[in-house]
Coordinates of C-alpha atoms and ligand atoms in Angstrom, one line a residue:
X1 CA -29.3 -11.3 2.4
X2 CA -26.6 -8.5 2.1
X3 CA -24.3 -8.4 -0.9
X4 CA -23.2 -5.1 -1.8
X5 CA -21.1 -3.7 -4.6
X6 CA -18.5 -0.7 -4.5
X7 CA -17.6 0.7 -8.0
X8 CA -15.6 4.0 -8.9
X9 CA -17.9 6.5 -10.1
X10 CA -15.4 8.4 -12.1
X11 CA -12.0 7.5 -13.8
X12 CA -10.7 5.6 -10.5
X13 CA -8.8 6.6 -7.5
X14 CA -12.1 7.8 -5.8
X15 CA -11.3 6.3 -2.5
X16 CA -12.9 2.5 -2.7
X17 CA -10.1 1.4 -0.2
X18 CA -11.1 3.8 2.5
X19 CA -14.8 3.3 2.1
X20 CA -14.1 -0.5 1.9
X21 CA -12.3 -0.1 4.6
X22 CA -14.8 0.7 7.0
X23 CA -17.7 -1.4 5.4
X24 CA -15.9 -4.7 6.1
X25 CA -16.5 -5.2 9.3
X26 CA -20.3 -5.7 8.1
X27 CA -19.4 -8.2 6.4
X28 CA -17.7 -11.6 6.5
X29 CA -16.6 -11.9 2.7
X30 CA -14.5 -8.8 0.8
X31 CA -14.3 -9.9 -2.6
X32 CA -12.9 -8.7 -5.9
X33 CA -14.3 -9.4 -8.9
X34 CA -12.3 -7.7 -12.1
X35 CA -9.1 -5.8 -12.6
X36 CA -5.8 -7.1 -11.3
X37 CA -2.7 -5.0 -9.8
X38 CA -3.2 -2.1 -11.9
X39 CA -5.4 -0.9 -9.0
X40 CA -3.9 0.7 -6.0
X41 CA -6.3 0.7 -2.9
X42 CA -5.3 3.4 -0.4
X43 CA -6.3 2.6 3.6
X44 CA -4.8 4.8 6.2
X45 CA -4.9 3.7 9.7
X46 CA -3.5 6.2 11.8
X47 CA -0.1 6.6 10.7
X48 CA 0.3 3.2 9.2
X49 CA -0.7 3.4 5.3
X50 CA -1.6 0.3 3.4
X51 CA -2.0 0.4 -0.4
X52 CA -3.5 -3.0 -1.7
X53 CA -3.0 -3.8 -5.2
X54 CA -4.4 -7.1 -5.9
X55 CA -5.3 -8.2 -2.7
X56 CA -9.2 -6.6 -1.3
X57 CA -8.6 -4.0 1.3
X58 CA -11.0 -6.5 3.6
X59 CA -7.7 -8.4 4.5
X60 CA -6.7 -5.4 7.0
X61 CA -9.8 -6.7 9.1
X62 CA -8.9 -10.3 11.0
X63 CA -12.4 -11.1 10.6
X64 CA -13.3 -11.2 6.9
X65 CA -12.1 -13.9 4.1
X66 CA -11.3 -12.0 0.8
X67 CA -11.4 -13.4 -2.7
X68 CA -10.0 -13.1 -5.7
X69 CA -12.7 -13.5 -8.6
X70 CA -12.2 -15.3 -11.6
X71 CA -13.0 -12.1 -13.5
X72 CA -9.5 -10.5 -12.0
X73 CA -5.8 -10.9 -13.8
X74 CA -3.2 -12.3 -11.4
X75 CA 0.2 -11.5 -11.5
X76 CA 1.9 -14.4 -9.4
X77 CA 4.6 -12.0 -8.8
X78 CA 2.7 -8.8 -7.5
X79 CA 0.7 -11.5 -5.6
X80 CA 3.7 -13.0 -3.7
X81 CA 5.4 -9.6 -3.2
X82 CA 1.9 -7.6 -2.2
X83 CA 1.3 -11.0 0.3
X84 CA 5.1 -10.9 1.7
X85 CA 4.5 -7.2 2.5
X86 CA 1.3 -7.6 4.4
X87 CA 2.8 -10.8 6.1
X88 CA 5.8 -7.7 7.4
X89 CA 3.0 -5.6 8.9
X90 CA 2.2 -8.4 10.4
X91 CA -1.4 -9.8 8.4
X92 CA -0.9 -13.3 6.9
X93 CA -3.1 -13.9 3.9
X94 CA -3.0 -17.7 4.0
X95 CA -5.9 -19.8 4.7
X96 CA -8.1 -16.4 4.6
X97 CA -7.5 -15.5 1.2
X98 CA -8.7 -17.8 -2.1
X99 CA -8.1 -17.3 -5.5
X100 CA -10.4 -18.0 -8.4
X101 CA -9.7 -21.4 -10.1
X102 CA -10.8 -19.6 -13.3
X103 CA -8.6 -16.4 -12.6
X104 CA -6.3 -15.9 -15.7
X105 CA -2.5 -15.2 -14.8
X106 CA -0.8 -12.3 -16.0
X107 CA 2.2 -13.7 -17.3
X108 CA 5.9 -11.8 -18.3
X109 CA 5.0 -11.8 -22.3
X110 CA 2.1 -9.8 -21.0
X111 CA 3.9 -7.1 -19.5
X112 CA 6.8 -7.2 -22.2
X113 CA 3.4 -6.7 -25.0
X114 CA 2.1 -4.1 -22.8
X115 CA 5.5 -1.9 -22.7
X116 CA 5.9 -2.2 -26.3
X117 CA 2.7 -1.5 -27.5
X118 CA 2.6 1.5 -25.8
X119 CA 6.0 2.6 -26.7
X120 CA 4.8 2.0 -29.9
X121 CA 1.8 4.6 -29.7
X122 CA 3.9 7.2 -27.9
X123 CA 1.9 10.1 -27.2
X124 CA -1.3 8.4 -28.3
X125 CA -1.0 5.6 -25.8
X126 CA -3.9 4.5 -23.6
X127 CA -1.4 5.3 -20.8
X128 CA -1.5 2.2 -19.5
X129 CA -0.2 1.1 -15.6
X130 CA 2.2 -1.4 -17.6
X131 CA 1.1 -3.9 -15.5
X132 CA 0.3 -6.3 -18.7
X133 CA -3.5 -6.0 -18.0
X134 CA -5.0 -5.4 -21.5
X135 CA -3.0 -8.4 -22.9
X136 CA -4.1 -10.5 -20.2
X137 CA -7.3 -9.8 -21.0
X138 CA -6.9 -10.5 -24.5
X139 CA -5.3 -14.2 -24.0
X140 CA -8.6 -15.1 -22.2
X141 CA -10.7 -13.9 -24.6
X142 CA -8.8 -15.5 -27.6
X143 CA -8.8 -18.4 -25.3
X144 CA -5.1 -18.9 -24.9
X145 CA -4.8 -17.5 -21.4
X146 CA -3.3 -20.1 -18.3
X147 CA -6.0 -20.2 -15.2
X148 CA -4.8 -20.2 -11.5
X149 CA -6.7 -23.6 -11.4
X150 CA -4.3 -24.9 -14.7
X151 CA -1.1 -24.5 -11.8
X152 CA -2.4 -27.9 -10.7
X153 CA -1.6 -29.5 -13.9
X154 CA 2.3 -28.1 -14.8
X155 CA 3.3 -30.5 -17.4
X156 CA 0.3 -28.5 -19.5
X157 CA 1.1 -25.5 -18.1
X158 CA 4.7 -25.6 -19.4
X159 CA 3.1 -26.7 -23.0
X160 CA 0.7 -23.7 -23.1
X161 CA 2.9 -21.0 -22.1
X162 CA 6.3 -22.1 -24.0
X163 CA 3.8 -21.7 -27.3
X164 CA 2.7 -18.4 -26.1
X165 CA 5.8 -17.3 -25.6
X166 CA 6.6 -17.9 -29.0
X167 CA 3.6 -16.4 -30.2
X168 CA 4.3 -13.0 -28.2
X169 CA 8.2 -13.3 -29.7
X170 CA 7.1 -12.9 -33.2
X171 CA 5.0 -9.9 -32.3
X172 CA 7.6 -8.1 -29.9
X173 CA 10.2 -8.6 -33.2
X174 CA 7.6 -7.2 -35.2
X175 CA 7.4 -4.0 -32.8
X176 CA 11.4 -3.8 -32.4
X177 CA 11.7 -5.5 -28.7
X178 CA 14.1 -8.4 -28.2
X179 CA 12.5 -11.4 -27.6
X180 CA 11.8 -13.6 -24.9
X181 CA 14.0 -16.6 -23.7
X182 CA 11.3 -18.9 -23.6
X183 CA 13.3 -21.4 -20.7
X184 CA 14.4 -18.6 -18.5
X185 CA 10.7 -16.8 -18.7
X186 CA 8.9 -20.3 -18.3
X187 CA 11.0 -21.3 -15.2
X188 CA 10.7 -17.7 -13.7
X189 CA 7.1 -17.9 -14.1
X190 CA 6.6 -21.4 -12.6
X191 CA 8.7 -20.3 -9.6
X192 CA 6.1 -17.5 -8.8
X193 CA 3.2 -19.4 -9.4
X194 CA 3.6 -22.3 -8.2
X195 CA 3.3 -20.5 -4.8
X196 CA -0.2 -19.7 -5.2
X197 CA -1.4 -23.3 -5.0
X198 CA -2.5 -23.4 -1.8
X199 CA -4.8 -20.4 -2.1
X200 CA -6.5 -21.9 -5.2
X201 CA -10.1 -22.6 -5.6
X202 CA -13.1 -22.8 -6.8
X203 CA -14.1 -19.6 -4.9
X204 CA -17.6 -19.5 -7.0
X205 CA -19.0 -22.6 -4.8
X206 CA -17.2 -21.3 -1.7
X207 CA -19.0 -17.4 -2.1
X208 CA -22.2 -19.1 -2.9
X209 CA -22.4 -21.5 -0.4
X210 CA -21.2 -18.8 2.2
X211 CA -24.4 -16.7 0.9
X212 CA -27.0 -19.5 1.2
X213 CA -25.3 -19.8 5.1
X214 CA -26.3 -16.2 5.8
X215 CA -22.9 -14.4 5.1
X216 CA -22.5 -11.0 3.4
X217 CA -20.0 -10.3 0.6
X218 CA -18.6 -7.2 0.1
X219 CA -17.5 -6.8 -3.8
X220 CA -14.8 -4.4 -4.2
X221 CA -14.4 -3.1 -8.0
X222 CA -11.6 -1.6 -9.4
X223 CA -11.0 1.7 -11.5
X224 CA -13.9 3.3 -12.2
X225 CA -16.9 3.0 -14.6
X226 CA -15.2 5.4 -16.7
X227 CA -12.6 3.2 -17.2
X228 CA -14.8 -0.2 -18.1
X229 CA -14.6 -1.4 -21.5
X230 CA -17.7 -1.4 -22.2
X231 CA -19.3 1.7 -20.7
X232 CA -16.3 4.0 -20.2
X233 CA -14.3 6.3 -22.5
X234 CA -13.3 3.6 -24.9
X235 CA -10.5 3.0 -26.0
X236 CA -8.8 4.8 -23.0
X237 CA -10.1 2.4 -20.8
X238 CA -9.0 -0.6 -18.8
X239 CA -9.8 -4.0 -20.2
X240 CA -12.1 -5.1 -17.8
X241 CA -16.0 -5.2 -16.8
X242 CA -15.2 -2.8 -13.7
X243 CA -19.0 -1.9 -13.8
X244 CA -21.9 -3.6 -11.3
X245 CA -23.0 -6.0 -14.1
X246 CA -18.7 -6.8 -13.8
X247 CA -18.9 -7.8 -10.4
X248 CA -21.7 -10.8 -11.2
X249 CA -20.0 -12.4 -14.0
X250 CA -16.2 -11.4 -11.9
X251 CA -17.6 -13.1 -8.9
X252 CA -19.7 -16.4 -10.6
X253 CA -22.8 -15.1 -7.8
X254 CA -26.0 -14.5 -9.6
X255 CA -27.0 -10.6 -10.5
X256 CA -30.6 -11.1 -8.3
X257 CA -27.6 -12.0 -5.1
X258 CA -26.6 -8.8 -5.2
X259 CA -29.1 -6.4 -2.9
X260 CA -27.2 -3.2 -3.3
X261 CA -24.2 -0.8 -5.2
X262 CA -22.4 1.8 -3.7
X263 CA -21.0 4.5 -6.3
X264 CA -17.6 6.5 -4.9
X265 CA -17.3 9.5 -5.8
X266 CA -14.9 12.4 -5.7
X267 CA -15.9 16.2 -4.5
X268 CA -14.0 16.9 -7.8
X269 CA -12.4 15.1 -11.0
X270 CA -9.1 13.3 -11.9
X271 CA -8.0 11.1 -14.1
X272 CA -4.4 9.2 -14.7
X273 CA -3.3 8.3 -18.0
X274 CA -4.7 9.5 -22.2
X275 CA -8.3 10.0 -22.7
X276 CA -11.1 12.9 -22.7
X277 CA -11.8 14.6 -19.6
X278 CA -14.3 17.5 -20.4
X279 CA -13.8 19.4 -16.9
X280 CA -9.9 19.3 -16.6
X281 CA -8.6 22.3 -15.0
X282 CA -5.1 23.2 -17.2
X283 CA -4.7 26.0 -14.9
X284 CA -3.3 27.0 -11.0
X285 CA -6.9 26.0 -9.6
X286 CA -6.0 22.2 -11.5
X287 CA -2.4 22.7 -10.3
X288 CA -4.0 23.8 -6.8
X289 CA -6.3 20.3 -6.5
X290 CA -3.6 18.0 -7.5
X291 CA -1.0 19.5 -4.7
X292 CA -4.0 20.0 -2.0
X293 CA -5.2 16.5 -3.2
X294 CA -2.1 14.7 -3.1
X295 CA -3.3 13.5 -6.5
X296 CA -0.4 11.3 -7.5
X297 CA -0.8 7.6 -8.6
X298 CA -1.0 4.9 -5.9
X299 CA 0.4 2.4 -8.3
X300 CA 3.0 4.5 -10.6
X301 CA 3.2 7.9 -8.9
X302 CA 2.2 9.4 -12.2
X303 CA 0.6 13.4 -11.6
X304 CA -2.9 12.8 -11.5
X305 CA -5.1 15.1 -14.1
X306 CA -7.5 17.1 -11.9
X307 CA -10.5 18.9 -12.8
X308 CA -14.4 20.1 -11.5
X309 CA -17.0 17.8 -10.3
X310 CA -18.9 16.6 -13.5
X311 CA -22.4 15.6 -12.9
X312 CA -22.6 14.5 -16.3
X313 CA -20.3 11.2 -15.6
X314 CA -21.2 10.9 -11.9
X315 CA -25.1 10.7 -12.9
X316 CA -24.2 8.0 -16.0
X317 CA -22.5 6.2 -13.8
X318 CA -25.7 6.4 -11.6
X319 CA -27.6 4.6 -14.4
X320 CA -25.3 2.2 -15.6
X321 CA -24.7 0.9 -12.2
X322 CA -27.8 1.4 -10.7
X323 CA -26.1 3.3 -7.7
X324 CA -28.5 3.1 -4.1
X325 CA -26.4 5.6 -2.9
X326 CA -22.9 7.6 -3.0
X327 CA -20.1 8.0 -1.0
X328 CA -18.7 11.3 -2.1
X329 CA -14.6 11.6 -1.0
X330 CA -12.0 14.3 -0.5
X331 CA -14.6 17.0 0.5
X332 CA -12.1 18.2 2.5
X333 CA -9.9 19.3 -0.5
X334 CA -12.2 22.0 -2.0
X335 CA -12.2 24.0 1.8
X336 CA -10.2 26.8 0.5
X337 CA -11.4 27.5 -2.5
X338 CA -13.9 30.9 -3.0
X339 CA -16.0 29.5 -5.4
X340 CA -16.6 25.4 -6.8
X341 CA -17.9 24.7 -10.2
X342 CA -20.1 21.9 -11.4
X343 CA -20.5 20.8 -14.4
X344 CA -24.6 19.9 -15.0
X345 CA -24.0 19.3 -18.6
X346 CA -22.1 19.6 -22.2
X347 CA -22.5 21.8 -24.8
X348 CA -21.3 19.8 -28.0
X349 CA -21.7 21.1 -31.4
X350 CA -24.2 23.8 -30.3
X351 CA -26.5 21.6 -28.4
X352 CA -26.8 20.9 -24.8
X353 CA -26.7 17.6 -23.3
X354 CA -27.2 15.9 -20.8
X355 CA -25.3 12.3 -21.8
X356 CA -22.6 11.1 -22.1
X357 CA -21.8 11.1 -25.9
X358 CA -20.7 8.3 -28.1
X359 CA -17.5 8.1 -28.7
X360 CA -13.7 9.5 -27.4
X361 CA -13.5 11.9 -30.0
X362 CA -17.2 13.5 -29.4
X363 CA -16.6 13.6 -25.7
X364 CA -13.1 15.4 -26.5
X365 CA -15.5 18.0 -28.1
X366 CA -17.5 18.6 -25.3
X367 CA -17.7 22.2 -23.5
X368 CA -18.7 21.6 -19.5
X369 CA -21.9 23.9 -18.9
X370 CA -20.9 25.1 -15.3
X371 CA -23.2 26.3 -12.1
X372 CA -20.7 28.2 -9.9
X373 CA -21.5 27.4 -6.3
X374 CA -19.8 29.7 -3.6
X375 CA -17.1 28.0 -1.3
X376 CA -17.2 27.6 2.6
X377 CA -14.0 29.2 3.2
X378 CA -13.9 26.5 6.7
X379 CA -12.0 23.6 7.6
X380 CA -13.8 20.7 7.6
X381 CA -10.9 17.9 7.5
X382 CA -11.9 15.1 10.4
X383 CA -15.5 16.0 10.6
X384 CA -17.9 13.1 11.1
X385 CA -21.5 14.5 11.9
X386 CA -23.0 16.0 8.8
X387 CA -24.3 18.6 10.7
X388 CA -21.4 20.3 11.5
X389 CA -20.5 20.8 7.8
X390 CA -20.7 24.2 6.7
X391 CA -24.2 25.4 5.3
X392 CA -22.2 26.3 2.2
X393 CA -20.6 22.7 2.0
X394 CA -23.9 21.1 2.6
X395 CA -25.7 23.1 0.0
X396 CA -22.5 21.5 -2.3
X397 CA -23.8 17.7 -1.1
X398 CA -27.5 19.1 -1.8
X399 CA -26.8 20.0 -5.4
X400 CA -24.7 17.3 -6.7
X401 CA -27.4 14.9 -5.1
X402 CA -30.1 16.4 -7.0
X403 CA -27.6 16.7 -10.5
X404 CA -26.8 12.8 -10.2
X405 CA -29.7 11.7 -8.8
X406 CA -28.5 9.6 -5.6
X407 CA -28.1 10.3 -2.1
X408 CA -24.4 10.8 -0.8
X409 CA -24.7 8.9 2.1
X410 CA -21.2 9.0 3.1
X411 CA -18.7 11.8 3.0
X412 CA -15.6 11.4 3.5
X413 CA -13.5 14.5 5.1
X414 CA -10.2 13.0 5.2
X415 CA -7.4 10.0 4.3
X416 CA -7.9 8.3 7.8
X417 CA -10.5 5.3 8.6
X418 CA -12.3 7.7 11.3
X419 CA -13.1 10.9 9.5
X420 CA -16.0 9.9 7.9
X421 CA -19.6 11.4 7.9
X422 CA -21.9 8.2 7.9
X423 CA -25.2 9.7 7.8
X424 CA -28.5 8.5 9.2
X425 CA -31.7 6.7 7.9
X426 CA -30.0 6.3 3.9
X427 CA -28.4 3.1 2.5
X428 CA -24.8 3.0 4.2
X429 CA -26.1 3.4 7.3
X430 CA -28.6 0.6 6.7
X431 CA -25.5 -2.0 5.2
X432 CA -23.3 -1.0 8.6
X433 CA -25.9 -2.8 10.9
Ligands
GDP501 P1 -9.0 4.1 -4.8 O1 -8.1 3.5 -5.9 O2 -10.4 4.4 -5.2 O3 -9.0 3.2 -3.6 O4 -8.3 5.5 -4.3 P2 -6.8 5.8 -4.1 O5 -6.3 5.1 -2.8 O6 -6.0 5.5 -5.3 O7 -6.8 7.3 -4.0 C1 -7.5 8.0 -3.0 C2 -6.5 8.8 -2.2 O8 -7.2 9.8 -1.4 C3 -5.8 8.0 -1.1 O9 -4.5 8.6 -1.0 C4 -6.6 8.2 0.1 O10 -5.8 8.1 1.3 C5 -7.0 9.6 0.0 N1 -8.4 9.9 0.5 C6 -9.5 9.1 0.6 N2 -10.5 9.8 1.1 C7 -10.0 11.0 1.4 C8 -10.7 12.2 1.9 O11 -11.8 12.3 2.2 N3 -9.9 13.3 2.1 C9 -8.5 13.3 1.7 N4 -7.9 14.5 1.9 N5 -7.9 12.3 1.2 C10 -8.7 11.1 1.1
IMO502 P1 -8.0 2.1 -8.9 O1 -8.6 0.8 -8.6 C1 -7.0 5.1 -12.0 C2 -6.1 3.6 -16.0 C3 -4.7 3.8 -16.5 C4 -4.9 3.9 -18.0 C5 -6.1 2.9 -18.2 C6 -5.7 1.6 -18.7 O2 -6.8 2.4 -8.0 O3 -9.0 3.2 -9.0 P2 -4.5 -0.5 -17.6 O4 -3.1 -0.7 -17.0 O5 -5.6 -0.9 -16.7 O6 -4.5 -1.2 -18.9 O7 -4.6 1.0 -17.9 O8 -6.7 2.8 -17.0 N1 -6.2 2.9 -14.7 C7 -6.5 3.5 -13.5 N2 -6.7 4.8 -13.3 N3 -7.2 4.1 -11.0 C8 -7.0 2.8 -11.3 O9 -7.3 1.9 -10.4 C9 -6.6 2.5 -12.6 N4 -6.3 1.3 -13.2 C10 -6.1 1.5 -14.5 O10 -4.0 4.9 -16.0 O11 -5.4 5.2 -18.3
MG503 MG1 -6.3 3.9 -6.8

């Protein structure tokens, strides 16, 4: 049995489309199990460039089915327009794509909640991707949300939703917004989701059954554990269990079906949107990372906040998701610098630690303690035999694997599907065969 689990192991963005990218042909199933098109997925395949939102990067591979867990949000719209765009570069989605019965729908009051309540918190916003995420989140927990599996009942549908629409009015009045027109949104909605009713189903037995009959299932998080509700920086956080114990639940496959996690993890820091980020780099080097980095948003081409590797995150993230090994992305980024620092731990109120604190506001507190590592001054963009790294650059991989406490068993040296260090004997190497 191989079923093995990609999560971010910082704030997102840390390259789990390209390393999905090249797992899936290992596997038959690529599967996503929380978040919803908030995500942005970067695969770049010579000069073509996919960015998958919603849909798991597996679909670039003929071979592989991908799912859509009940634990994601779908927007019927991003769905339609992300699968119309695939279907022009010439990948059609139908009949090797399901979606959950049980995944709840993002639906427009969502958005239109999303907007205002951050327009509402101005600067002290979560910084949200506007995509209506959080409140899509919050109708299934209060248990008013409409499931992909409720399109096969539309007389119910239309029941549900013209309710919540009138529920959502009387709190977008409240925060100054006009309100919905509850026929025009219904109608608008049902056009768009109706479409997805041929890819509905109960992907829990499907993903199961596939696993009793021998196949392997990729699960492709999205954002990063710093951004799961639970275990990130709460509340700048998505609203989501992006986390390994996320994928389980996100999936409906048991916890004991899943034989391995693979952490991604940036050479250095960013972060989109509000929140503490103890390393962020306010200066040219931060300035220097974002431009060298191409750090802008794959979703909404927001600047991307930049900052040094923190071992302190990367090793919690180790713990909470029980990482058997890291790939570590954008080495290639740091090649000119003359020196790299790492932060091995916080100095908050006059103590060191080693932890994450509890808390936004504690974590804001927090002073990175840095170990300053000299630079290798060499290209290394397109290198794919960890041997011809640097000695400098592989006395980098050496450090942060024994600061986090996991191999980095994959480096990734540039944007494209081939330049990629798989290394031999450690756990990547073993789930490519
Ligand atoms: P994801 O959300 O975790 O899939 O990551 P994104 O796609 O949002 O952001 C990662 C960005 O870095 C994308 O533009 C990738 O093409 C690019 N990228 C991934 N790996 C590397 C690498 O090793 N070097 C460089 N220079 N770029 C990379
Ligand atoms: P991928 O999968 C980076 C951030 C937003 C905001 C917070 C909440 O590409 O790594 P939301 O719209 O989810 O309610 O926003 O989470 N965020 C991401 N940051 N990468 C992502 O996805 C993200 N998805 C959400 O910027 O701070
Ligand atoms: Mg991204």
């Amino acid at each position: 049995m191989k079923n093995i689990v990609v999560i971010g192991a910082q704030w997102g963005d840390e390259g789990k489309g390209k390393v999905v990218d090249i797992l899936a042909p290992h596997f038959q199933i690529v599967a996503r199990y929380q978040g919803g098109h908030n995500a942005g997925h970067t695969v770049r395949i010579g000069t073509r460039k996919f960015i998958l939102r919603l849909i798991p990067s597996g679909i670039l591979h003929d071979d592989c089915v991908c799912v859509i867990g009940n634990g994601v949000v779908v927007s019927p719209e991003a769905f339609n327009a992300e699968a119309q765009e695939l279907r022009e570069m010439g990948i059609e989605c139908a009949g090797r794509l399901f979606i959950s019965t049980r995944a709840h729908l993002i639906l427009p009051y969502h958005n239109a909640l999303d907007r205002a309540r951050e327009a509402r918190l101005g600067a002290q916003g979560v910084g949200t991707t506007m995509r209506g995420i959080g409140p899509a989140y919050e109708s299934k927990a209060a248990r008013t949300g409409i499931r992909a599996g409720d399109l096969f009942h539309l007389e119910l549908v239309r029941e549900k939703v013209k309710t919540n629409i009138e529920e959502a009015n009387r709190e977008l009045v409240a925060l100054g917004e006009s309100a919905l027109d509850v026929e025009t949104t219904l109608d608008t909605f049902l056009s768009e989701a109706t479409k997805l009713q041929p890819f509905v189903r109960d992907t829990a037995v499907f993903v199961n059954r596939s696993v009793r009959e021998g196949r392997a299932v990729l699960l492709e998080g999205a954002q990063g554990t710093m951004l799961d509700l639970d275990h990130g920086t709460y509340p700048f956080v998505t609203s989501s269990s992006a986390t390994a114990g996320g994928a389980a639940t996100g999936l409906g496959l048991p916890p004991k079906a899943i034989t391995g996690a693979l952490g991604i993890a940036k050479a250095y820091t960013t972060r989109v949107g509000g929140g503490p980020f103890p390393t962020e780099l306010l200066d040219e080097t931060g300035a220097y990372l974002q431009k060298r980095g191409n750090e802008y948003g794959a979703v909404t081409g927001r600047p991307r906040r930049t900052g040094w590797f923190d071992a302190v995150v990367v090793r919690y993230a180790v713990m909470i998701n029980g990482l058997d090994a890291i790939a570590l992305t954008k080495l290639d980024v740091l090649d000119e610098l003359d020196e790299i620092k790492v932060c091995t731990a916080y100095r908050y109120r006059g103590e060191v630690i080693e932890d994450i604190p509890y808390g936004g506001s504690a974590l804001a507190e927090c002073e990175p303690i840095y170990e300053t590592l000299p630079g290798w001054k060499t290209d290394t963009s397109g290198i794919t035999d960890y041997d011809d790294l640097p000695e400098k650059a592989k006395a980098y991989v050496r450090r942060l694997e024994e600061l986090v406490g996991a191999p980095m068993a994959m480096i990734s040296t540039g944007p494209e599907r081939s330049e990629t260090i798989i290394r031999n004997g450690l756990a990547v190497s073993r789930w490519m065969q």
